[in-house]
Structure formats: structure tokens, C-alpha cells
mmCIF file with all atom_site columns, C-alpha atoms in Angstrom:
data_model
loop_
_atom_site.group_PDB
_atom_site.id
_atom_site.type_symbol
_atom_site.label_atom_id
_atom_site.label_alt_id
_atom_site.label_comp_id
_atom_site.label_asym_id
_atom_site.label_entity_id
_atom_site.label_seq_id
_atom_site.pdbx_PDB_ins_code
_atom_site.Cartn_x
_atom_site.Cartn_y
_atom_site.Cartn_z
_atom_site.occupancy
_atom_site.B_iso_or_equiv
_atom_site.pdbx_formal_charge
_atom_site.auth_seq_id
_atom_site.auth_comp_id
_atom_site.auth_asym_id
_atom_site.auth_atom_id
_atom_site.pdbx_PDB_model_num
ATOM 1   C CA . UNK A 1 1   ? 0.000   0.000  0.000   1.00 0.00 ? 1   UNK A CA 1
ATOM 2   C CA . UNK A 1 2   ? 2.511   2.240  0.736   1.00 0.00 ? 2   UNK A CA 1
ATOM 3   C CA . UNK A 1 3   ? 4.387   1.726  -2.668  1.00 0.00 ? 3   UNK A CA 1
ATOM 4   C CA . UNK A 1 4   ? 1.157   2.296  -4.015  1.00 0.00 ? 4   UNK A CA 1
ATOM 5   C CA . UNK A 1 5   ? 0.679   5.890  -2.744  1.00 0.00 ? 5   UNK A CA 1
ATOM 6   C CA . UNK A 1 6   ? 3.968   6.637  -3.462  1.00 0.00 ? 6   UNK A CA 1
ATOM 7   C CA . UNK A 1 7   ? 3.414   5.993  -7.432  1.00 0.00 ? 7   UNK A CA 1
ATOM 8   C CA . UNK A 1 8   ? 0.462   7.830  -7.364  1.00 0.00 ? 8   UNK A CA 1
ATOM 9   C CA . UNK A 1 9   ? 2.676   11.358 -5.322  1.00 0.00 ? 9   UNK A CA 1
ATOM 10  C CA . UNK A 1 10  ? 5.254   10.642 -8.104  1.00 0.00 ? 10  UNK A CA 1
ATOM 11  C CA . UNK A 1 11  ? 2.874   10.495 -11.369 1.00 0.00 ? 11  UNK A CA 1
ATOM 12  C CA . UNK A 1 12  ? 0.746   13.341 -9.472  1.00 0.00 ? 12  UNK A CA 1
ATOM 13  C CA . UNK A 1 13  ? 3.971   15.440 -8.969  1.00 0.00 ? 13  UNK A CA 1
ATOM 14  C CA . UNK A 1 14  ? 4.719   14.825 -12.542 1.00 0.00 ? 14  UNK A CA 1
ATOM 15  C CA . UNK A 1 15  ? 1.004   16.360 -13.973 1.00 0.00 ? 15  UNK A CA 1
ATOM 16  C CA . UNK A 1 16  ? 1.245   19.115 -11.667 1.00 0.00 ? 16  UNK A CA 1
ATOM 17  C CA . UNK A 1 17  ? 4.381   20.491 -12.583 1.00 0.00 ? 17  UNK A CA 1
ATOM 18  C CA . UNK A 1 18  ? 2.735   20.567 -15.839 1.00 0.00 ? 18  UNK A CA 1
ATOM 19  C CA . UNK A 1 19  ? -0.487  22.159 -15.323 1.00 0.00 ? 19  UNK A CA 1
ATOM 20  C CA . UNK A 1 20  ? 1.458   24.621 -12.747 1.00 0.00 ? 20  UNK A CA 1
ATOM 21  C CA . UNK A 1 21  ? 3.736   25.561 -16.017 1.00 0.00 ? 21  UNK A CA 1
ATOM 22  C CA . UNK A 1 22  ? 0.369   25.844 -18.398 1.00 0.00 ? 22  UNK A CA 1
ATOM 23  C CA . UNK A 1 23  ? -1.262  27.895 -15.257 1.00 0.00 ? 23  UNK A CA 1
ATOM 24  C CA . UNK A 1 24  ? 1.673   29.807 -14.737 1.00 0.00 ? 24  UNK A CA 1
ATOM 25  C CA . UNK A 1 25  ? 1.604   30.675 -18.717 1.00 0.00 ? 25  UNK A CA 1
ATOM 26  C CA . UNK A 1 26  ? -2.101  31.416 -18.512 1.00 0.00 ? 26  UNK A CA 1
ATOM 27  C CA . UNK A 1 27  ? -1.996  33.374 -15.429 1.00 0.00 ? 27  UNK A CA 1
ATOM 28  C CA . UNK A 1 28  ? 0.540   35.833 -17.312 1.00 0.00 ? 28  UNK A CA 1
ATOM 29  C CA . UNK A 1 29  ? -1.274  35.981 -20.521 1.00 0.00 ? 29  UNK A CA 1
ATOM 30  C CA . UNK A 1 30  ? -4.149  36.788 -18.576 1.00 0.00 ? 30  UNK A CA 1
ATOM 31  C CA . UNK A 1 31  ? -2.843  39.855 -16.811 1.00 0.00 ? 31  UNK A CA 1
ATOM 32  C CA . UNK A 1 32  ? -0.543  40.870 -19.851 1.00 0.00 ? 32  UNK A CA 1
ATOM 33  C CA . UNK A 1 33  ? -4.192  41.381 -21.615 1.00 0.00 ? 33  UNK A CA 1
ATOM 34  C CA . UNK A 1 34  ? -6.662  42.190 -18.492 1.00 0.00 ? 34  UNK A CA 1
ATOM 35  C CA . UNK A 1 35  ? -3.431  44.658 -18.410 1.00 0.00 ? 35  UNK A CA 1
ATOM 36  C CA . UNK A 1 36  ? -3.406  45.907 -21.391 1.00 0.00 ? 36  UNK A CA 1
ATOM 37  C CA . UNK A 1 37  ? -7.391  46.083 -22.066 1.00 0.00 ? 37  UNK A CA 1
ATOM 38  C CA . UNK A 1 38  ? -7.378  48.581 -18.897 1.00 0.00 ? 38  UNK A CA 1
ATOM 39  C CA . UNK A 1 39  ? -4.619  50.846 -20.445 1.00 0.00 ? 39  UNK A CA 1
ATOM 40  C CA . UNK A 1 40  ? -6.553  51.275 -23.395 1.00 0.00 ? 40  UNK A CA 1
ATOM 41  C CA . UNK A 1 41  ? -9.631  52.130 -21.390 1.00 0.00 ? 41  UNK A CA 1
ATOM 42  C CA . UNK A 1 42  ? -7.835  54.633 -19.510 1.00 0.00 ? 42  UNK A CA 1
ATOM 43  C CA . UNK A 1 43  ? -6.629  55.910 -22.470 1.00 0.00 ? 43  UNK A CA 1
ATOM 44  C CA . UNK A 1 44  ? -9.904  56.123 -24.162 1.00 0.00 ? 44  UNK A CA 1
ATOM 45  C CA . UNK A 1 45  ? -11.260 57.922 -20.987 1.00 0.00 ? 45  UNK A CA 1
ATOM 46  C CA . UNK A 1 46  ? -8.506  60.345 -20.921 1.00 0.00 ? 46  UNK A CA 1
ATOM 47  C CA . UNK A 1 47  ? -9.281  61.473 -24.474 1.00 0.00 ? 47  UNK A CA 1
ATOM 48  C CA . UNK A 1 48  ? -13.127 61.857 -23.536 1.00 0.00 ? 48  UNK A CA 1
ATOM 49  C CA . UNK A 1 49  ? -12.199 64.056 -20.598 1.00 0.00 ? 49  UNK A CA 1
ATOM 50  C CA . UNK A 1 50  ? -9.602  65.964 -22.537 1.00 0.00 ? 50  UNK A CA 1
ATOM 51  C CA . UNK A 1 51  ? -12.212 66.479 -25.060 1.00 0.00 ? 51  UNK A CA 1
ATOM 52  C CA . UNK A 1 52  ? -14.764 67.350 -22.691 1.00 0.00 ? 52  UNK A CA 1
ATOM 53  C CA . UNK A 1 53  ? -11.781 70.209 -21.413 1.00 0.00 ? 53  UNK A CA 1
ATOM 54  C CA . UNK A 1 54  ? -11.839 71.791 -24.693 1.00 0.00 ? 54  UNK A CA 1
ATOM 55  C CA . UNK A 1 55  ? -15.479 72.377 -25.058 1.00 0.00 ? 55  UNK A CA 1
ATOM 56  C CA . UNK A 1 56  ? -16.069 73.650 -21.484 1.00 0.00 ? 56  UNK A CA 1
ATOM 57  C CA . UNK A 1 57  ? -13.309 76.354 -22.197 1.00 0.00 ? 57  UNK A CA 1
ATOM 58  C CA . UNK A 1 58  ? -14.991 77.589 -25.367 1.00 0.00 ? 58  UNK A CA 1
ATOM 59  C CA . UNK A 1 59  ? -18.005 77.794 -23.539 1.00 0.00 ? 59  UNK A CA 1
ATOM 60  C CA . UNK A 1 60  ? -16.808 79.504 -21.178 1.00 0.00 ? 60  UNK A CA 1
ATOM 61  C CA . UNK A 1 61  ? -15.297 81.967 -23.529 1.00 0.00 ? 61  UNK A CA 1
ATOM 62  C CA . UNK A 1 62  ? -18.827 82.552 -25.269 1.00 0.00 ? 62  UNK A CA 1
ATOM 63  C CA . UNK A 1 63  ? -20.633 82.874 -22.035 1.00 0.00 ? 63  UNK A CA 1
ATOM 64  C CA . UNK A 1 64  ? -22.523 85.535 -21.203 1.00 0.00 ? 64  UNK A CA 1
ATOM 65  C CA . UNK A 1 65  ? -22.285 85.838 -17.275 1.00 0.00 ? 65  UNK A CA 1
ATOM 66  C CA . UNK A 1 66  ? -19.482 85.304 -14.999 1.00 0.00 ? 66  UNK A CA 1
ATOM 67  C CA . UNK A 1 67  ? -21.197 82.848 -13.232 1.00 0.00 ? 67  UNK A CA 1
ATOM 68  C CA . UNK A 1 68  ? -21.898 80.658 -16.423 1.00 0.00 ? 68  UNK A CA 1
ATOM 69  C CA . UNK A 1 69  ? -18.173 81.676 -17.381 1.00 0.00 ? 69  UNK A CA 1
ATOM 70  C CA . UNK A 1 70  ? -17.022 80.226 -14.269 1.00 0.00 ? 70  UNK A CA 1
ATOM 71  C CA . UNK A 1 71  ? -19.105 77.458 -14.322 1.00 0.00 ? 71  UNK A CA 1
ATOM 72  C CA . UNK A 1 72  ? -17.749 76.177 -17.005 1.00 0.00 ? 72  UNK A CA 1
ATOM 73  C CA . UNK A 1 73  ? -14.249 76.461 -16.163 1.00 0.00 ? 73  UNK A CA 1
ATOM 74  C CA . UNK A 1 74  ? -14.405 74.818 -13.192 1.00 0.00 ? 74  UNK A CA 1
ATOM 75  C CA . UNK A 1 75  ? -16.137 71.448 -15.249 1.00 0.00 ? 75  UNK A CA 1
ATOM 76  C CA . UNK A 1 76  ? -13.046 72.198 -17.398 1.00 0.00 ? 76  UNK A CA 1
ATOM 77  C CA . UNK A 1 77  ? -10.524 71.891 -14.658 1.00 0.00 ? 77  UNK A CA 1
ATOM 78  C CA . UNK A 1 78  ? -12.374 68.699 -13.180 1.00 0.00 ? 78  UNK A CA 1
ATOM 79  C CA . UNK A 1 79  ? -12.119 67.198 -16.432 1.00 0.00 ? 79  UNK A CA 1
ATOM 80  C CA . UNK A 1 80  ? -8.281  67.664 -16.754 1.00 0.00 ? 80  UNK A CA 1
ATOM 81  C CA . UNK A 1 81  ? -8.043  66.196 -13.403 1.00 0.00 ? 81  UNK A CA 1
ATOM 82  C CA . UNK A 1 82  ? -10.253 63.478 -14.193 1.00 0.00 ? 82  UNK A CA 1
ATOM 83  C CA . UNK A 1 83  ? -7.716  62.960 -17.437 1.00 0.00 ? 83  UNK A CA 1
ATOM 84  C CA . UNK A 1 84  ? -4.458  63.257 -15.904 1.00 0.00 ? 84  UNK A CA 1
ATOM 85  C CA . UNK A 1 85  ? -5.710  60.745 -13.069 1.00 0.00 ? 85  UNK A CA 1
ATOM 86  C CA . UNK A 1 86  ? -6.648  58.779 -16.106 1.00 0.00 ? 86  UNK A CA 1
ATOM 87  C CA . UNK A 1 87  ? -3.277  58.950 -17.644 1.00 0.00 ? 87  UNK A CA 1
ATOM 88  C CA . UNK A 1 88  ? -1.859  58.073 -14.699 1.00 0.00 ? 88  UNK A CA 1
ATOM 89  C CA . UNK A 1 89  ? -3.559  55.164 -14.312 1.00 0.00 ? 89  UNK A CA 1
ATOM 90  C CA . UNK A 1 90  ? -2.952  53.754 -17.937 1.00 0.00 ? 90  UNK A CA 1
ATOM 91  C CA . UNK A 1 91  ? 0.482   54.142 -17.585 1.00 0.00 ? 91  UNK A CA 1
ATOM 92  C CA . UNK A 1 92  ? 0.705   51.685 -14.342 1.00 0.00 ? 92  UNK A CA 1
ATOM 93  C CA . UNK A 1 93  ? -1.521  49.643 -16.594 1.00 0.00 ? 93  UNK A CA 1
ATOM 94  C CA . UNK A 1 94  ? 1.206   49.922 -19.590 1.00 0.00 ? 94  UNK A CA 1
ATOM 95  C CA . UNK A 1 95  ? 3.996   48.998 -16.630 1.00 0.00 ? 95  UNK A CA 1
ATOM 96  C CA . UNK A 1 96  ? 1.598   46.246 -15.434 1.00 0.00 ? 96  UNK A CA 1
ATOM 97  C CA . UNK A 1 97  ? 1.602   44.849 -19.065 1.00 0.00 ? 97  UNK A CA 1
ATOM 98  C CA . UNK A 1 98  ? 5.863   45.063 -19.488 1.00 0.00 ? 98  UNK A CA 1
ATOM 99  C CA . UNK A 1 99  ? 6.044   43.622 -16.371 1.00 0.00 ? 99  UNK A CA 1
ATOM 100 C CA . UNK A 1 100 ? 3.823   40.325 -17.525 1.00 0.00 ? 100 UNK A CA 1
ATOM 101 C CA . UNK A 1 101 ? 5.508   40.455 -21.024 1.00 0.00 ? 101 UNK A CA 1
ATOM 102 C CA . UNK A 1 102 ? 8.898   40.040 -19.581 1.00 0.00 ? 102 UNK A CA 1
ATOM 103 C CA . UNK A 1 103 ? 7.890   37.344 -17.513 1.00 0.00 ? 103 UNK A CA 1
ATOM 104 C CA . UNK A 1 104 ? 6.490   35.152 -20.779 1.00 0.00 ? 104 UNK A CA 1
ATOM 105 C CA . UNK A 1 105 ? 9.875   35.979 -22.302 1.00 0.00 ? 105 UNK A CA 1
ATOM 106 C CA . UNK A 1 106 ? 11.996  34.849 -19.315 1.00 0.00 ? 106 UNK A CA 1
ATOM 107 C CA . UNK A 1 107 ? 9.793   31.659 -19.236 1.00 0.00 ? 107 UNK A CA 1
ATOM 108 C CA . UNK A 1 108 ? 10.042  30.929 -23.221 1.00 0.00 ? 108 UNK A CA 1
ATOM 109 C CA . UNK A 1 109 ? 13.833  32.308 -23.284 1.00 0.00 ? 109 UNK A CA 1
ATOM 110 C CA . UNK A 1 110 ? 14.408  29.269 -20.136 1.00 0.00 ? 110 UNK A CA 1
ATOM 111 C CA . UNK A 1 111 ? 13.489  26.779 -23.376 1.00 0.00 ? 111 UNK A CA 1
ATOM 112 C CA . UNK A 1 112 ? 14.905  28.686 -25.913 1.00 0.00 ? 112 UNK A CA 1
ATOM 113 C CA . UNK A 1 113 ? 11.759  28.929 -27.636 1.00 0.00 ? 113 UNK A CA 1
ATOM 114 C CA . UNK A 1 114 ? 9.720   31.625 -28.270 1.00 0.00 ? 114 UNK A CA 1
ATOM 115 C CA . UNK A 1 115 ? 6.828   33.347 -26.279 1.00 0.00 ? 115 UNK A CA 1
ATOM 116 C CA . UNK A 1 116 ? 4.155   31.590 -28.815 1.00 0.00 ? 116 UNK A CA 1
ATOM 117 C CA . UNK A 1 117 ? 6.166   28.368 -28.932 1.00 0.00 ? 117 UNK A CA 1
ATOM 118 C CA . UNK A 1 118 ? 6.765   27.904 -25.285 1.00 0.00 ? 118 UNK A CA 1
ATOM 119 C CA . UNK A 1 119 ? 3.256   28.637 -23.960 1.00 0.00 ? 119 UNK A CA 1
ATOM 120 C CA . UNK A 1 120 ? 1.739   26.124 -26.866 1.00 0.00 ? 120 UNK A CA 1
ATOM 121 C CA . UNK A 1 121 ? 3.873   23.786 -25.598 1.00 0.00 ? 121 UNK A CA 1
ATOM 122 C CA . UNK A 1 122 ? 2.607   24.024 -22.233 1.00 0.00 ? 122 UNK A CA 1
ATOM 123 C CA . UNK A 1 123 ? -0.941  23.982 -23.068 1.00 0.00 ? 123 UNK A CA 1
ATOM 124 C CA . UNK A 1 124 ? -0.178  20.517 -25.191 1.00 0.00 ? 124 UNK A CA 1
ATOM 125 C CA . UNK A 1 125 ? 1.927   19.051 -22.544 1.00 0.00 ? 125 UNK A CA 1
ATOM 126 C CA . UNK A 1 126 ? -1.027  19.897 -20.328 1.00 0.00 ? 126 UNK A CA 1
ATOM 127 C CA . UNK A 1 127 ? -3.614  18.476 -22.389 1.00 0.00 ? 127 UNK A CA 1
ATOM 128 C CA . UNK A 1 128 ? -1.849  15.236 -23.654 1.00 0.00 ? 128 UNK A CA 1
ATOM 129 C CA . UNK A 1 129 ? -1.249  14.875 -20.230 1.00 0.00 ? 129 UNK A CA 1
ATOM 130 C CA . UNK A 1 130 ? -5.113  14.741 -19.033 1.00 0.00 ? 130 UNK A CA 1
ATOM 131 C CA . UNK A 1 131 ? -6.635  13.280 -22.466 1.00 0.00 ? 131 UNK A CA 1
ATOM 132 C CA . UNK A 1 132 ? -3.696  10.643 -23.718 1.00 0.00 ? 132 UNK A CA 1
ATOM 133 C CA . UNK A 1 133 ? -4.296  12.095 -27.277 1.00 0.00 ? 133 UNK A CA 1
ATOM 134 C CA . UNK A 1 134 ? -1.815  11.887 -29.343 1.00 0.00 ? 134 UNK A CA 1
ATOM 135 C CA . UNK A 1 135 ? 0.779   10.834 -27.152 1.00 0.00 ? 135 UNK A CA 1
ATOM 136 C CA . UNK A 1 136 ? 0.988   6.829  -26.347 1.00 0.00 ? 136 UNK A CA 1
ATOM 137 C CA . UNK A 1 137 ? 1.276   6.872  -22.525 1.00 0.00 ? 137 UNK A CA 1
ATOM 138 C CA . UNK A 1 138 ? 2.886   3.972  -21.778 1.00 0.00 ? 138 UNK A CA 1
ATOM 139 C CA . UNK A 1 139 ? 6.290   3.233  -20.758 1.00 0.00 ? 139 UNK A CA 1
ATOM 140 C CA . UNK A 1 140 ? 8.061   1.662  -23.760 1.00 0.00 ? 140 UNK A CA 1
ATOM 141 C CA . UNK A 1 141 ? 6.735   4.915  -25.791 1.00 0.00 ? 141 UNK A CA 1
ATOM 142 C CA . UNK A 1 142 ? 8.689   7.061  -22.697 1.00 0.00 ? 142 UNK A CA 1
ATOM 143 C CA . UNK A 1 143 ? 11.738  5.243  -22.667 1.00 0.00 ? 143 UNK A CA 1
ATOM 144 C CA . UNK A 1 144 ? 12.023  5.843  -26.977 1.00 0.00 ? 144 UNK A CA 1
ATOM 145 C CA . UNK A 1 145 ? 11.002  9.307  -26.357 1.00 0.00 ? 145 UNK A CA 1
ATOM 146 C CA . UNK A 1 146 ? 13.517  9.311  -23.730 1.00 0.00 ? 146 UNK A CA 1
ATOM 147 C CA . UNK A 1 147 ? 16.431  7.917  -26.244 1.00 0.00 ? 147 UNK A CA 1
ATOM 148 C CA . UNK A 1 148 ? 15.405  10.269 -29.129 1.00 0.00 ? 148 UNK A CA 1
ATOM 149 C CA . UNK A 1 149 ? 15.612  13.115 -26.798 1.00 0.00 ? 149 UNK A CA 1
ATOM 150 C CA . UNK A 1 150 ? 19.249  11.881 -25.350 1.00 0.00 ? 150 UNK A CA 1
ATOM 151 C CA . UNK A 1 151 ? 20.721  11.632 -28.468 1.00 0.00 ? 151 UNK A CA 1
ATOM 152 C CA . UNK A 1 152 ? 19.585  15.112 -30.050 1.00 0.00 ? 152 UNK A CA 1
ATOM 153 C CA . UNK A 1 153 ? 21.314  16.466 -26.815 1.00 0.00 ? 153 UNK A CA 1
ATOM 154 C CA . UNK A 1 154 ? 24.593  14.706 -27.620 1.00 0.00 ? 154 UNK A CA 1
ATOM 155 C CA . UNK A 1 155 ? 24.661  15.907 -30.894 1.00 0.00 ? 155 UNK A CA 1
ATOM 156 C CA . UNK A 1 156 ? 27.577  18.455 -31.529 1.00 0.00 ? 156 UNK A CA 1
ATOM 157 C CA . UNK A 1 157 ? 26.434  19.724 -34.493 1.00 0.00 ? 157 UNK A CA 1
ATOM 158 C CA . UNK A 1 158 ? 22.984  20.878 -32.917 1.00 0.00 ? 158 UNK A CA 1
ATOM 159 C CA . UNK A 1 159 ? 22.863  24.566 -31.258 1.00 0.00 ? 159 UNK A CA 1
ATOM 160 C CA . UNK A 1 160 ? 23.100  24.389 -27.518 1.00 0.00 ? 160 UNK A CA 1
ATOM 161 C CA . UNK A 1 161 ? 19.492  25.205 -26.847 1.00 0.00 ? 161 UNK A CA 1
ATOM 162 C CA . UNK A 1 162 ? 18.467  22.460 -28.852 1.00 0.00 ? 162 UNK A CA 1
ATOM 163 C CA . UNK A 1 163 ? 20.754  20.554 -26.898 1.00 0.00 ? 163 UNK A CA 1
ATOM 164 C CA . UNK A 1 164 ? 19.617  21.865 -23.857 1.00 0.00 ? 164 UNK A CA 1
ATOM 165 C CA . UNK A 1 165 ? 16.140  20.988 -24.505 1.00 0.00 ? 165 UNK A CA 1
ATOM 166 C CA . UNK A 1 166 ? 16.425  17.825 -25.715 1.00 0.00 ? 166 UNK A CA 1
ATOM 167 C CA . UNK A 1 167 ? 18.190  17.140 -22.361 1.00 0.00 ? 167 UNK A CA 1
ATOM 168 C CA . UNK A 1 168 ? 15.055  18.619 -20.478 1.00 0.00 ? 168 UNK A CA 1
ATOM 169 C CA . UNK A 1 169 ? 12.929  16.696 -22.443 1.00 0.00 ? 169 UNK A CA 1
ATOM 170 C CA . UNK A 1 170 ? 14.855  13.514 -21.915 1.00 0.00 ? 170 UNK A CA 1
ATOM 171 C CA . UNK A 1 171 ? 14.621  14.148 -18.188 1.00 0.00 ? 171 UNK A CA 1
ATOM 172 C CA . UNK A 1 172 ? 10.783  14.572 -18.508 1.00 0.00 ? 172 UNK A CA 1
ATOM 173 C CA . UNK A 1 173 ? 10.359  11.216 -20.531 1.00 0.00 ? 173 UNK A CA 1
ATOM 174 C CA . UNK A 1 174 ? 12.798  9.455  -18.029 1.00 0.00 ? 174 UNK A CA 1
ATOM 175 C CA . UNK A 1 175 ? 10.322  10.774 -15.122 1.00 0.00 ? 175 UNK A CA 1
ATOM 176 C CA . UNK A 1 176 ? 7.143   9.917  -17.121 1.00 0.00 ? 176 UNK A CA 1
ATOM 177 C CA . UNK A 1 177 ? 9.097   6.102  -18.169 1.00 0.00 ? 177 UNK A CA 1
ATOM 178 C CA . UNK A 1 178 ? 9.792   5.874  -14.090 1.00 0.00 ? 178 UNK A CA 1
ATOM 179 C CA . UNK A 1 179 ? 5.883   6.542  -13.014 1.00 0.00 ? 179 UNK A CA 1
ATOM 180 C CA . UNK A 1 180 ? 5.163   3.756  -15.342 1.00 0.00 ? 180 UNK A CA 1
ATOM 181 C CA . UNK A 1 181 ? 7.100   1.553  -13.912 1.00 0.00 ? 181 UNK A CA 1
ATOM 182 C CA . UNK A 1 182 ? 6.360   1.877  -10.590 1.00 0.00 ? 182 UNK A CA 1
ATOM 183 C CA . UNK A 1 183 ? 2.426   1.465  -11.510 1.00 0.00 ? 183 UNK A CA 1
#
């Protein structure tokens, strides 16, 4: 029994790394765009107040009365509050965004792939993981995955982050090979 559990902590350990990495991926995708939708709306809001500046200025240049005159320039001063807070605010949005877009990069540069590449790869990892699709999960299929992997990372003539990935990848398909065997 206790072997038992211990296969299923391994083989557990193994799918959660994975779905951590694809939740990890999502998670900054997610904020890079919630990020980036919000700077544009701050943006868009900053125009309409700007805007809404301008035409409580002429009016208070064609008023009549003092009052309406000063009426109007106080909505005018609001609104270039109201825009400059907006501003403000779409700029920590546009930091917010850099700051989630170098973190996608620093996860796809760790693989040497790109941003696209590296968070596809997650999701399929992910999803052959949970489904089987595609990818015959049994441990003869590991261990050849596991070889082809191994040699691609001794190959000199391949670029070292080629090499460096096949090596990951090796250690992966050892891991997955090992769960199998200790079902």
C-alpha cells in the first residue's frame, strides 16, 4: 500500500508540474491582456475628458455671465483632473503589461523557444497529459522518447538550446518512463 501511494505522489507530482507551467503561462497571458485592455480604457477615458476640457473652455469663452463663465471652467478643470488621473492610471496599466511580457519571455527564453512556442507547448503538454491524445502513454513509448531526446542532446552539431532541450525533455520522458514503472 505504501508503494502504491507513493506511485500515485510521483505520477501526481509529474502532472502538476505541468499544469502549474500551463497555469503559470495562462496566469501571465491573462494579466498581460486584463493589463493591457485597462490601459486602453484609460486611455480612451482620458481622451473623452480631454475632449470634454476643450469644449467647457470655449463655452466659457462665449458665455454671457461670470457665473456661467465660471461654471464652465471649473467642469473644465475637473475634467483635466479626471484625465491626468486617467493617464496616470494607464500608464501603471502599460507597466503592469511590461512587467507580464517580460515574464512570458523569461519563461520561453528558459526553453529557448519563443513566447508563442513555449506557452503552446505548455498547453499541449497539459492536455496530452489529461486526455492521452496523441501521445501513447505507456512506458516503452517514454523510454524511446527518452532515447530520441538523449541523443539530439549529444549531438555536436545541434545549437546548444536544442541541446539543452532535448536534455530537459529527456529528463521529462525518463520521469514519465519511471511513473510507469512503478504502476
Amino acid at each position: 500500500m505504501p508503494e502504491n501511494n507513493k506511485k500515485e505522489t510521483e505520477t501526481q507530482t509529474i502532472g502538476e508540474r505541468m499544469m502549474d507551467s500551463a497555469s503559470k503561462a495562462a496566469d501571465s497571458i491573462s494579466s498581460f491582456m486584463g493589463a493591457k485592455t485597462e490601459e486602453t480604457k484609460e486611455e480612451i477615458e482620458a481622451e473623452k475628458n480631454k475632449s470634454y476640457r476643450d469644449s467647457e473652455i470655449e463655452k466659457a469663452q462665449d458665455s454671457l455671465s461670470m457665473t456661467d463663465s465660471a461654471r464652465h471652467l471649473i467642469n473644465a478643470g475637473t475634467a483635466e483632473t479626471d484625465a491626468v488621473v486617467n493617464e496616470a492610471s494607464a500608464e501603471k496599466e502599460s507597466v503592469k503589461a511590461e512587467h507580464e511580457k517580460e515574464n512570458m519571455k523569461e519563461m520561453a527564453e528558459s526553453g529557448g523557444k519563443s513566447i508563442t512556442e513555449t506557452l503552446s507547448g505548455y498547453v499541449e503538454a497539459t492536455t496530452n497529459y489529461l486526455t492521452g491524445e496523441n501521445n501513447p502513454d505507456t512506458e516503452e513509448a517514454h523510454r524511446e522518447a527518452k532515447e530520441d531526446a538523449k541523443e539530439v542532446a549529444k549531438d555536436d552539431s545541434k545549437d546548444l538550446s536544442e541541446r539543452a532541450s532535448a536534455a530537459a525533455e529527456s529528463g521529462k520522458e525518463a520521469a514519465l518512463e519511471s511513473a510507469h514503472m512503478l504502476e
